[in-house]
Short mmCIF file of C-alpha atoms and ligand atoms in Angstrom, two decimals:
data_model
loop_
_atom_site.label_atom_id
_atom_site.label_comp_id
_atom_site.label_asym_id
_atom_site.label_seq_id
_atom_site.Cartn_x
_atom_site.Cartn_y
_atom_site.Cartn_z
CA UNK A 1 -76.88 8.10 136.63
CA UNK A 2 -77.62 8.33 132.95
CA UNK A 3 -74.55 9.11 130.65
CA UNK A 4 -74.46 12.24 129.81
CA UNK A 5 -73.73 13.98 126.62
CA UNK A 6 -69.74 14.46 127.37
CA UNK A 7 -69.55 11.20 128.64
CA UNK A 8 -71.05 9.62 125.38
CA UNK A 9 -68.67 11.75 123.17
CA UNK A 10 -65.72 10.09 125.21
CA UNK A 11 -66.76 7.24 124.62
CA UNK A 12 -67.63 8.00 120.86
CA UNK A 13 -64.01 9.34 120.67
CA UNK A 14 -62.19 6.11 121.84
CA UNK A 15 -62.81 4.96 118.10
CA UNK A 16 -65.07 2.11 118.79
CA UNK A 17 -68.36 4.18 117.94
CA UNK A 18 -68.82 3.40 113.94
CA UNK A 19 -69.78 6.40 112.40
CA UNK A 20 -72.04 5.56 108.81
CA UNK A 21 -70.75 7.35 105.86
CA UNK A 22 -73.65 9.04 103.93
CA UNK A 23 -77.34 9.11 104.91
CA UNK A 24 -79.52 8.61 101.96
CA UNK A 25 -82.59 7.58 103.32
CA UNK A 26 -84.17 4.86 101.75
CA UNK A 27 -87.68 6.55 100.01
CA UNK A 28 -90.48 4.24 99.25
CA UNK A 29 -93.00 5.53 97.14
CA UNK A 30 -95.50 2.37 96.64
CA UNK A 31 -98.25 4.61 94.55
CA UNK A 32 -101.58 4.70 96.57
CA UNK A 33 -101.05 1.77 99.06
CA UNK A 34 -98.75 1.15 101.06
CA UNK A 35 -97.55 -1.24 103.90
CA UNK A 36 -96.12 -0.15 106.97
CA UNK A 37 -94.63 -1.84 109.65
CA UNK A 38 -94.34 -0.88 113.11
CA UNK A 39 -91.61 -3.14 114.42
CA UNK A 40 -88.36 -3.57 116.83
CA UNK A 41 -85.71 -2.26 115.43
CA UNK A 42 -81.47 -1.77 116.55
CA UNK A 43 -79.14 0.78 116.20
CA UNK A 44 -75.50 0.27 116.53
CA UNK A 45 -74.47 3.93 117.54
CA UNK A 46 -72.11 3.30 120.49
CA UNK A 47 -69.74 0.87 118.44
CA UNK A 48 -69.08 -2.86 118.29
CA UNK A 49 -68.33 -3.12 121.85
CA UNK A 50 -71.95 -2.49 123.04
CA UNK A 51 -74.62 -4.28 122.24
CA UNK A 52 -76.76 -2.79 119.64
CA UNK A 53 -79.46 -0.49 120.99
CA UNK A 54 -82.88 -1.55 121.11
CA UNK A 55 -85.45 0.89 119.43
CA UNK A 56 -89.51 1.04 117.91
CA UNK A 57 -89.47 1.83 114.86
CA UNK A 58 -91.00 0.99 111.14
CA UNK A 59 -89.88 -0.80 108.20
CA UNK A 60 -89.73 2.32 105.69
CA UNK A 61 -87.61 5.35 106.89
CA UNK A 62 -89.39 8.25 105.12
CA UNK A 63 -92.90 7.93 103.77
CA UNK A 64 -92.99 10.05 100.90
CA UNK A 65 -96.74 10.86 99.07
CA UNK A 66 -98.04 13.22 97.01
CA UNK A 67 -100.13 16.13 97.23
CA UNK A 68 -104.44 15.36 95.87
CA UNK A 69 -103.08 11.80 95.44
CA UNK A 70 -105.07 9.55 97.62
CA UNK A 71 -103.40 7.07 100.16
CA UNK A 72 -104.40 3.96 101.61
CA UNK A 73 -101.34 3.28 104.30
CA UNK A 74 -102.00 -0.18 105.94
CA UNK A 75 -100.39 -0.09 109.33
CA UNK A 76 -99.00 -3.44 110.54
CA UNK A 77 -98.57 -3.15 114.53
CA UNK A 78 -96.03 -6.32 115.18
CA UNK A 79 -94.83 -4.58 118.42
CA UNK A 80 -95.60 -5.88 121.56
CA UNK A 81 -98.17 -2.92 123.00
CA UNK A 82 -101.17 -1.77 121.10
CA UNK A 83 -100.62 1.86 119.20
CA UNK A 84 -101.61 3.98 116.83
CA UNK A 85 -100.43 6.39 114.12
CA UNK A 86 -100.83 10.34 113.76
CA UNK A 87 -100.36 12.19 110.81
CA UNK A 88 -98.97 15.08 111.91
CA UNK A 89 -99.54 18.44 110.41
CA UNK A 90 -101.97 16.90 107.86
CA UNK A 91 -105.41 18.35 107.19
CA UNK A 92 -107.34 14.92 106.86
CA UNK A 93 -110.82 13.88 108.43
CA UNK A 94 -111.08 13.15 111.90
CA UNK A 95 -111.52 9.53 111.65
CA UNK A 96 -108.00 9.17 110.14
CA UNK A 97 -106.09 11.48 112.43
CA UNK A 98 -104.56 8.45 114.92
CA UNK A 99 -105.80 9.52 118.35
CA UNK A 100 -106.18 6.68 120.18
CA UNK A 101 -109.43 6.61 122.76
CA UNK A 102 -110.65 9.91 120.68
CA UNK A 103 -110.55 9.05 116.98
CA UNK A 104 -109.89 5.50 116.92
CA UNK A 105 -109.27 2.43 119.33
CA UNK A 106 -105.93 1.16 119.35
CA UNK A 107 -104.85 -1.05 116.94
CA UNK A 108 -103.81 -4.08 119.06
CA UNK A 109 -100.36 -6.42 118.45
CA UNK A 110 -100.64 -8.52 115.60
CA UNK A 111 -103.67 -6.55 114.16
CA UNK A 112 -103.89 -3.22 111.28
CA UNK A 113 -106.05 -0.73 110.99
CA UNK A 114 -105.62 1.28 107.23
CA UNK A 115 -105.51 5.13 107.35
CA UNK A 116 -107.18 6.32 104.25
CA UNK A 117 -106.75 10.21 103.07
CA UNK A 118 -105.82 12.75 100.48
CA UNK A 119 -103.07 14.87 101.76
CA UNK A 120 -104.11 18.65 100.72
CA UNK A 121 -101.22 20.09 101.58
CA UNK A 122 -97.97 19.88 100.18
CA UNK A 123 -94.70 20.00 102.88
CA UNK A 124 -92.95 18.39 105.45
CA UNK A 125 -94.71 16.13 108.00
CA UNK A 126 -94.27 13.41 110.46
CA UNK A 127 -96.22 10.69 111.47
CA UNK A 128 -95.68 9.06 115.07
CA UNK A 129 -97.63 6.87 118.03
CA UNK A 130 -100.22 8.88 119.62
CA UNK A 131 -100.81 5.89 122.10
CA UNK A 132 -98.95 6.02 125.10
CA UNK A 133 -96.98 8.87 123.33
CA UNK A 134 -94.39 9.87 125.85
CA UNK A 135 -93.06 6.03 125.98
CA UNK A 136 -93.65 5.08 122.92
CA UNK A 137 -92.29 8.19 121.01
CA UNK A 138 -88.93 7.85 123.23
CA UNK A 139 -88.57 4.48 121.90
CA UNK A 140 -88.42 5.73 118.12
CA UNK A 141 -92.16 5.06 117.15
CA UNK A 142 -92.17 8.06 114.16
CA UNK A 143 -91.12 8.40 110.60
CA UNK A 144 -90.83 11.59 108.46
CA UNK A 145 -93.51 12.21 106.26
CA UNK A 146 -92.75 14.10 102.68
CA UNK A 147 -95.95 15.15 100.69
CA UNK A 148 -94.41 16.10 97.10
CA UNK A 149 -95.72 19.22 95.60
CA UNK A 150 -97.51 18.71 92.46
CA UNK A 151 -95.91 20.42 89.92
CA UNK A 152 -91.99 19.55 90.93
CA UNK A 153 -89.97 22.60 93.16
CA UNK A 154 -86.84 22.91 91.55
CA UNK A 155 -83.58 21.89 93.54
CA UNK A 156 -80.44 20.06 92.74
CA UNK A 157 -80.67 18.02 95.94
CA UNK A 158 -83.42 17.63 98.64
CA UNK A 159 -82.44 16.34 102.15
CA UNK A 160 -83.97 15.43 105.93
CA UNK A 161 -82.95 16.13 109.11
CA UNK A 162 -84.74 14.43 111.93
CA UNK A 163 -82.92 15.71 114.86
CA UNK A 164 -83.88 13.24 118.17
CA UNK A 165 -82.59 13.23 121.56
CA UNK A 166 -82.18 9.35 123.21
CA UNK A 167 -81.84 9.07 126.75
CA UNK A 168 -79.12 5.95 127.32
CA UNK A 169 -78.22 4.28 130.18
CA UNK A 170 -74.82 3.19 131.61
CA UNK A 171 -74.78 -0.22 129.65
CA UNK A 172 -75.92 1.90 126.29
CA UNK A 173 -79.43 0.60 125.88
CA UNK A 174 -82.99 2.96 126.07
CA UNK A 175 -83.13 3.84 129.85
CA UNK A 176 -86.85 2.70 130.01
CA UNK A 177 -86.37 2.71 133.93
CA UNK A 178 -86.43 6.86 133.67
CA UNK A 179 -89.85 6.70 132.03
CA UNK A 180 -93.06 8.42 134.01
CA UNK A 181 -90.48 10.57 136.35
CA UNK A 182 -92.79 13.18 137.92
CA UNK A 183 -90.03 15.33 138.43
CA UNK A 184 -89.08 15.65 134.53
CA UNK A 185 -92.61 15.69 133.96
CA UNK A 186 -93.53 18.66 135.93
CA UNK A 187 -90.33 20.39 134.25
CA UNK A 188 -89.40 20.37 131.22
CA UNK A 189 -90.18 16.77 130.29
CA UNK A 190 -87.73 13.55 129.31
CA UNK A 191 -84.16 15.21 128.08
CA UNK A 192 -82.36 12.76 126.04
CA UNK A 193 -78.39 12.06 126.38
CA UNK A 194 -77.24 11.52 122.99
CA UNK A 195 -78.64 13.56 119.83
CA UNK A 196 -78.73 11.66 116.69
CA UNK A 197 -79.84 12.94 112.90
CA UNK A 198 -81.74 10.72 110.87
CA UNK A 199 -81.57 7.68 113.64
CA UNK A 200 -77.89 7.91 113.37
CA UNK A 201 -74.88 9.57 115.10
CA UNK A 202 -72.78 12.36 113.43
CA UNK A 203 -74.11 11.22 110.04
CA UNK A 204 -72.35 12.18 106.84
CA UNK A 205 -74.71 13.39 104.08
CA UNK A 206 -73.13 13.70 100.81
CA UNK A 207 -73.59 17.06 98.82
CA UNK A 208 -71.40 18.71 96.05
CA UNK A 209 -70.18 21.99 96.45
CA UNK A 210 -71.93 24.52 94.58
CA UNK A 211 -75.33 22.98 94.49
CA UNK A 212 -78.61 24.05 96.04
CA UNK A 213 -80.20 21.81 98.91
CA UNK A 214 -84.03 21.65 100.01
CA UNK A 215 -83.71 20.59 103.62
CA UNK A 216 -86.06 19.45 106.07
CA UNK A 217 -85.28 19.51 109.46
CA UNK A 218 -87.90 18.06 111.96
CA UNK A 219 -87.55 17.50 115.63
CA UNK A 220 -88.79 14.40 116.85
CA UNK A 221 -87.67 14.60 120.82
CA UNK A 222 -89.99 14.25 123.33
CA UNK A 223 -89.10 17.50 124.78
CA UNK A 224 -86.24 18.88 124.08
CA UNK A 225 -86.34 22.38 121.84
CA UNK A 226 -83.27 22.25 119.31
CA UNK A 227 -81.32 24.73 118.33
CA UNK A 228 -79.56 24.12 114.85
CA UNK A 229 -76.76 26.13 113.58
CA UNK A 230 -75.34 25.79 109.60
CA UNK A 231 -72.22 26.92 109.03
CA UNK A 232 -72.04 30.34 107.07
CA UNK A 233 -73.53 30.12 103.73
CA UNK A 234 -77.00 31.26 102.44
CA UNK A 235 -79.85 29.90 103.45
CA UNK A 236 -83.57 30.85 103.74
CA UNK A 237 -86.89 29.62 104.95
CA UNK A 238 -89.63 28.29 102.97
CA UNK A 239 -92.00 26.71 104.57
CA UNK A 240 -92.95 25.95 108.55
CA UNK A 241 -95.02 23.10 109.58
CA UNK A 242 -95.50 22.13 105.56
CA UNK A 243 -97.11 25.51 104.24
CA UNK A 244 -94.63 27.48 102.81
CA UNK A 245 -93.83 30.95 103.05
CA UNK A 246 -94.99 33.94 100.97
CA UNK A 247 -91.71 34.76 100.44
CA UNK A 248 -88.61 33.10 101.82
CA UNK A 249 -86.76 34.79 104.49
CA UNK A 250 -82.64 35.09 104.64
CA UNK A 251 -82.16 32.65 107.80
CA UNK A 252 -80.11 34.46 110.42
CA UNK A 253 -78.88 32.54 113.53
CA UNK A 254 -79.65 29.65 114.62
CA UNK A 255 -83.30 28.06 113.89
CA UNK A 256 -85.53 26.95 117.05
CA UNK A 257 -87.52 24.12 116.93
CA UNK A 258 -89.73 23.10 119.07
CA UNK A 259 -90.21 19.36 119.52
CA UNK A 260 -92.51 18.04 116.25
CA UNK A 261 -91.96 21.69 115.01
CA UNK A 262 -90.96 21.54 111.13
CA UNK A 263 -89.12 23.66 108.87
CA UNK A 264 -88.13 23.64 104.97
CA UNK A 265 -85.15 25.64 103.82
CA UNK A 266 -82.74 26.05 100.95
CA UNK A 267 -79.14 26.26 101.70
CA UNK A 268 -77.02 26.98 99.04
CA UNK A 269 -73.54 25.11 99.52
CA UNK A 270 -70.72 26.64 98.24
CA UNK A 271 -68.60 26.15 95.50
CA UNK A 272 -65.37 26.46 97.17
CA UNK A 273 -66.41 24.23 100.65
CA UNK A 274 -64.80 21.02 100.20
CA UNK A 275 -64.53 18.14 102.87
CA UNK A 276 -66.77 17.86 106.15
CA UNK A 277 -68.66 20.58 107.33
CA UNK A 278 -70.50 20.68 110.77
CA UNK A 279 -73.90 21.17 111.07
CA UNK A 280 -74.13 22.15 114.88
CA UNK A 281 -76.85 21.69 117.85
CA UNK A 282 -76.30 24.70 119.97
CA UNK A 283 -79.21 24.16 122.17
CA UNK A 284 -76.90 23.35 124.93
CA UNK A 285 -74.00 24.57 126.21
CA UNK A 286 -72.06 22.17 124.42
CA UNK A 287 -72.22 23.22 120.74
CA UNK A 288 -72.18 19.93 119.17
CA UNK A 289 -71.59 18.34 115.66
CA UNK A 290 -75.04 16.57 115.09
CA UNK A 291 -74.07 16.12 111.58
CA UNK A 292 -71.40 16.70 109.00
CA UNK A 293 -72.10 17.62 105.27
CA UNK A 294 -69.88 15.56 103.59
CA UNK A 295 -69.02 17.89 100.36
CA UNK A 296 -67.90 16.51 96.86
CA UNK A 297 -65.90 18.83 94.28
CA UNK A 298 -68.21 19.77 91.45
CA UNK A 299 -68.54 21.58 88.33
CA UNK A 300 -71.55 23.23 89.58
CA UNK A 301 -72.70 26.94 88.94
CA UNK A 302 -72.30 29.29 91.96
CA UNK A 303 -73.71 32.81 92.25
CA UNK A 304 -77.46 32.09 92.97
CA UNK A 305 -80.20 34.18 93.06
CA UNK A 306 -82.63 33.72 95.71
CA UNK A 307 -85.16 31.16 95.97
CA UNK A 308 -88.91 31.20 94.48
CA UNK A 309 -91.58 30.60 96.57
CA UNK A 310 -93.02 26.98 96.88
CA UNK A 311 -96.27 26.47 95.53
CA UNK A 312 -99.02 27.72 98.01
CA UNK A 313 -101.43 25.09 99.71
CA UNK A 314 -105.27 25.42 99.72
CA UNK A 315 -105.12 27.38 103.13
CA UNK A 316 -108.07 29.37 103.90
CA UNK A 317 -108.26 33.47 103.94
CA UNK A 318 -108.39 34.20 107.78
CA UNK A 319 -107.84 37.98 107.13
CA UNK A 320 -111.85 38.10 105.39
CA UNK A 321 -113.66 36.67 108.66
CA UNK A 322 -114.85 37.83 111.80
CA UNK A 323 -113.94 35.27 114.53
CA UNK A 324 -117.10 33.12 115.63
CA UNK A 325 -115.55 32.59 119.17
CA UNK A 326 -112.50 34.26 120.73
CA UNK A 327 -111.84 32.35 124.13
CA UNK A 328 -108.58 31.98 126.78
CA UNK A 329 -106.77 29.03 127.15
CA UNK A 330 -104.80 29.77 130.78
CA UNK A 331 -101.48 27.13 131.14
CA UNK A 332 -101.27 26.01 134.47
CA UNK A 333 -98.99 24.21 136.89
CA UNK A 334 -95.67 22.47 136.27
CA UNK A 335 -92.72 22.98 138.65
CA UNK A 336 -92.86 26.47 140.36
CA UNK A 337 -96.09 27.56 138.78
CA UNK A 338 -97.87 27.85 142.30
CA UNK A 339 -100.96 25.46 140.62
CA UNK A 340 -103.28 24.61 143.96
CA UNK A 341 -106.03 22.75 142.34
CA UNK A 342 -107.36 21.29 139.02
CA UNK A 343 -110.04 19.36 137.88
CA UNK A 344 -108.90 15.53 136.91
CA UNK A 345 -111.60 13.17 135.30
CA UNK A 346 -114.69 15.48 136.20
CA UNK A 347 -113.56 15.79 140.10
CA UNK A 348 -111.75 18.98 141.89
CA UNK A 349 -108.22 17.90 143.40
CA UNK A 350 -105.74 19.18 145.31
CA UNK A 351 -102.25 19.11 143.67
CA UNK A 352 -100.93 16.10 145.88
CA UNK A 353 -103.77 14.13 144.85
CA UNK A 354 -103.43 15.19 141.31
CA UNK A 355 -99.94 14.06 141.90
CA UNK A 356 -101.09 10.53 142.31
CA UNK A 357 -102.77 10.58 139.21
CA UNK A 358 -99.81 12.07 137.73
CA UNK A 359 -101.20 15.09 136.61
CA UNK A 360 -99.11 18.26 137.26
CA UNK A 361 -100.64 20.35 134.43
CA UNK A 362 -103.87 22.14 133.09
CA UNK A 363 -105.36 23.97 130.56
CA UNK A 364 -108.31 26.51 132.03
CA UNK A 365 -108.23 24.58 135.45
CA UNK A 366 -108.56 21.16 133.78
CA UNK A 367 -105.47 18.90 133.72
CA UNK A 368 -105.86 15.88 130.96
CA UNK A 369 -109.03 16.09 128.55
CA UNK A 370 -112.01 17.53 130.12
CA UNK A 371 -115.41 15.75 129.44
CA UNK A 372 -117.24 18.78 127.59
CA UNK A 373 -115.02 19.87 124.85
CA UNK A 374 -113.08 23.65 125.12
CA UNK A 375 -114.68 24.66 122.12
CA UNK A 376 -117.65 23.86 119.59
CA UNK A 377 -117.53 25.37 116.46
CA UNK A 378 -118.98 24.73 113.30
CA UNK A 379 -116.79 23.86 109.70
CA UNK A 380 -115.82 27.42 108.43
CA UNK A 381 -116.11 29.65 111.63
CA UNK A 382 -112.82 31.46 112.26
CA UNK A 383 -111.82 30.71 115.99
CA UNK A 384 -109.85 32.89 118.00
CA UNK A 385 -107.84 31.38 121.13
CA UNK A 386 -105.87 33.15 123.28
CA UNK A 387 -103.27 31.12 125.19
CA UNK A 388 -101.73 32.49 128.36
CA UNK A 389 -98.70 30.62 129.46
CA UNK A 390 -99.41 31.02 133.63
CA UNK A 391 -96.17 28.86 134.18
CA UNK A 392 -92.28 28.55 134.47
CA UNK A 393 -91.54 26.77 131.28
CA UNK A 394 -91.30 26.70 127.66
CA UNK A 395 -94.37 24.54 125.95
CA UNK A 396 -94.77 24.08 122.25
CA UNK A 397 -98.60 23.61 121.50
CA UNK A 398 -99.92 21.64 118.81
CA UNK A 399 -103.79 22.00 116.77
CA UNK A 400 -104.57 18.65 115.35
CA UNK A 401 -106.31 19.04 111.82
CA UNK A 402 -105.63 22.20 111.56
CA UNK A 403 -103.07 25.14 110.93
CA UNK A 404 -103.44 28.34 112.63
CA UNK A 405 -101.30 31.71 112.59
CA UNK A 406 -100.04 33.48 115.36
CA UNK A 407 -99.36 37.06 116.86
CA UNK A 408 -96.10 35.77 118.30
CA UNK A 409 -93.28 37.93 118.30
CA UNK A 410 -91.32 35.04 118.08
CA UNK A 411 -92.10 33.91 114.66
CA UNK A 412 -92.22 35.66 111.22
CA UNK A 413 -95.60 37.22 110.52
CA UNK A 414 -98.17 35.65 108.78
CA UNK A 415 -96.31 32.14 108.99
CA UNK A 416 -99.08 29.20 109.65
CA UNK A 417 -98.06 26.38 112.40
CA UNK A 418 -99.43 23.34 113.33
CA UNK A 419 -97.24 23.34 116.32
CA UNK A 420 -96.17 26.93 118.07
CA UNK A 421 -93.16 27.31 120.71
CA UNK A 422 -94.09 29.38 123.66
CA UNK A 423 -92.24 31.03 126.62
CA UNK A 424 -92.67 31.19 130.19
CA UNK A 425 -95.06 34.26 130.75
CA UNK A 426 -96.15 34.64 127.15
CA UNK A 427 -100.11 35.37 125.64
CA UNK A 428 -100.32 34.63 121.75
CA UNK A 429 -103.70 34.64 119.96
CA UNK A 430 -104.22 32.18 117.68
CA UNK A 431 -106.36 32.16 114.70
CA UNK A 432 -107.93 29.36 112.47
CA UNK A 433 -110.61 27.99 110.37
CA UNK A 434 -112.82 25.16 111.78
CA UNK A 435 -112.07 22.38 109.08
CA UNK A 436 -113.19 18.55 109.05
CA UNK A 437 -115.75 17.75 111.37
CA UNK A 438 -114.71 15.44 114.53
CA UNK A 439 -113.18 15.77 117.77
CA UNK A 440 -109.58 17.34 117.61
CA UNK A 441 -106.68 17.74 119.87
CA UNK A 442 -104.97 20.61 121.45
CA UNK A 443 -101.92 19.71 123.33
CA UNK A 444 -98.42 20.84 124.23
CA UNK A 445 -95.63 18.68 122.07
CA UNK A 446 -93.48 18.20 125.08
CA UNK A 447 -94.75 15.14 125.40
CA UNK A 448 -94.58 14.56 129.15
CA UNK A 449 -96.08 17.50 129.62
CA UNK A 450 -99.15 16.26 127.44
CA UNK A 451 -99.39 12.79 129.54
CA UNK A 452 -99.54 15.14 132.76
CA UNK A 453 -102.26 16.99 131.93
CA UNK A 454 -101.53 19.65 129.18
CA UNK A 455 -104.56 18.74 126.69
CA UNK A 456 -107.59 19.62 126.02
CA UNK A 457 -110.07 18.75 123.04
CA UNK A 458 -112.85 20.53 120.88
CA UNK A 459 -115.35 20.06 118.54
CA UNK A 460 -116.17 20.57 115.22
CA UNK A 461 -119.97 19.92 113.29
CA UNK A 462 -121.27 20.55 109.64
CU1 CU B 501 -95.45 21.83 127.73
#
């Protein structure tokens, strides 16, 4: 049995877990190349009485670029399988977006491949293995990606949180064992045990009271959708997925994220909080401390106004078009979703034989890429897709190369995604502009879910 979430807060409350004092993630900025390395790595969250955990992860902990500034990111693979590297959320040519067997071949152990592109868009991004994702992803293999806006957004202090959800077993190392289940896989994919924030447990992050804080929250779990709750001050959106809002909304509640879903905010912290403060994950029944502001005393004003909108990115003007194609994209299968057949690698199967190939999903009666693409279009046609989701479970579907807007109920209009959470029983149309030419990605973020089937592929020609 895996430890479970109570069970590690036991143990984290015998004294012997170390918890770090402030999180300033180290931010290497190394103008238009730079060298990163995909390593081992250990964390040390249980306390000195366990042996440090073992983890995939890279030698920089955020990547932070600029917006028009071209990049050439040399990507040093010293781990022991072959990978490769996904920007995600970034509008770059095909040949650079890190899909191994589609857009590139693997880059091998011991080998690099450089990624060359101009990030368009300003925001908050992620880059992670899209090789062998569902195991390689639960072992770490991502970093958070920050492409600076040109001109410079004005706040006193601008923070990440990269919430991730570990599944440990009982001698508190990665329970690799679990890895492939078909019966998490045809649910609601891999559920960690123990939620860390920036690779860490219950981090502290330093602020002083009566400041204003840019933060960036990203979920990097395999599958989990988080649910983060900040104590009662005021805070708005900006930006989703890296393209900010028109205007920023007051956030109310607690914010959903789907996994690889992004959001920017400012959060104003108050001038009379002093001490820790508990950011909470309340995705579970346990409502649980993921993090603690940490605040500082400070002579800083207080009585804001509220924020100005961040600088727009290039996005295109869907509203002017008529869509060139408007087709259905029906979810299938999964647990209790009464799925009989699909076809697998160009042949019809029944679901036990899918099984074997452990495929337990599909997309328009297809599970796992189909060998004629869903869509062709050509750069500039507006696209129309709507997705039904035919099953019992939650999916969060992600567009490589491209945003796309929504008529989702769940999410404020007009808002562009790169990745979009979707209910059990929902339909959403969604809309976007054929972009860089290539062969590009559509695929549910809960990861499992992807390596069982849910992904399909489509075109794009000058
Ligand atoms: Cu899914």
């Amino acid at each position: 049995m895996p430890l479970n979430r109570r069970e590690f807060l036991r143990l984290a409350a015998t004294g012997l877990c170390a918890l770090p004092l402030g999180i300033q993630a180290r931010i290497v900025y190394a103008g238009d190349r730079i060298e990163l390395v995909l390593q081992a790595e250990q964390s040390n969250w249980l306390g000195d009485q366990y042996h440090p955990i073992d983890l995939w992860g890279m030698d920089q902990k955020v990547l932070r670029l600029k917006q028009n500034q071209a990049v050439e990111i040399v990507v040093k693979n010293e781990l022991p399988e072959a990978t490769s590297l996904h920007w995600h959320g970034l509008r770059i040519e095909n040949a650079m977006d890190g899909v191994s067997g589609l857009t590139q071949r693997a880059i091998n152990p011991g080998e690099e491949f450089v990624y060359r592109f101009t990030p368009q868009d300003a925001g908050t991004f992620w880059a992670h293995t899209h090789h062998n994702t569902y195991q390689q992803l639960a072992r770490g293999l991502y970093i958070p990606m920050i492409v600076e806006e040109s001109s410079p957004v004005s706040v006193d202090q601008d923070h990440l949180l990269v919430l991730d959800d570990w599944r440990l077993n009982k001698g508190g190392q990665l329970d690799l064992e679990s890895l492939g289940n078909m019966h998490e896989w045809s649910h609601g994919g891999r559920m960690g045990n123990v939620l860390t924030i920036n690779r860490q447990f219950q981090p502290r992050i330093q602020v002083s009271a009566g400041t204003r804080v840019r933060l960036r929250i990203l979920n990097a779990a395999n599958s989990r959708v988080m649910a983060v709750e900040l104590p009662e001050t005021s805070a708005w959106i900006l930006a989703k997925d890296g393209q900010p809002l028109k205007v920023p909304v007051v956030l109310q509640g607690s914010l959903i994220l789907a996994p690889a879903e992004r959001y920017d905010l400012i959060v104003d912290i108050p001038a009379e909080w002093k001490g820790e403060v508990p950011i909470y994950e309340v995705s579970t029944e346990q409502r649980f401390a993921g993090a603690y502001w940490y605040v500082s005393a400070s002579n800083a004003l207080i009585g804001r106004s509220p924020p100005t909108r961040l600088p727009s990115n290039p996005m295109p003007q869907l509203s002017k078009k008529k869509p060139s194609q408007s087709i259905q994209l029906k979810m299938e299968g999964g647990a209790m979703g009464g799925l009989r057949k699909a076809v697998y690698q160009t042949q019809s199967m029944e679901v036990r034989e899918l099984i074997q190939h452990k495929q337990i999903w599909a997309l328009n009666g297809v599970a796992n890429l189909p060998d004629k693409p869903l869509l062709s279009a050509k750069t500039g046609d507006l696209i129309e897709i709507e997705i039904i989701n035919n099953t019992r479970w939650p999916h969060g579907m992600h567009l490589h190369g491209h945003h796309f807007q929504a008529d989702s109920a769940r999410y404020i209009e007009g808002l562009w995604h790169d990745t979009l959470l979707m209910e059990q029983g929902e339909k959403t149309v969604i809309s976007f502009q054929a972009e860089e030419p290539g062969k590009w990605l559509l695929h549910c973020h809960m990861i499992e879910h992807q390596a069982a089937g849910m992904v399909t592929w489509f075109e794009v020609t000058t």
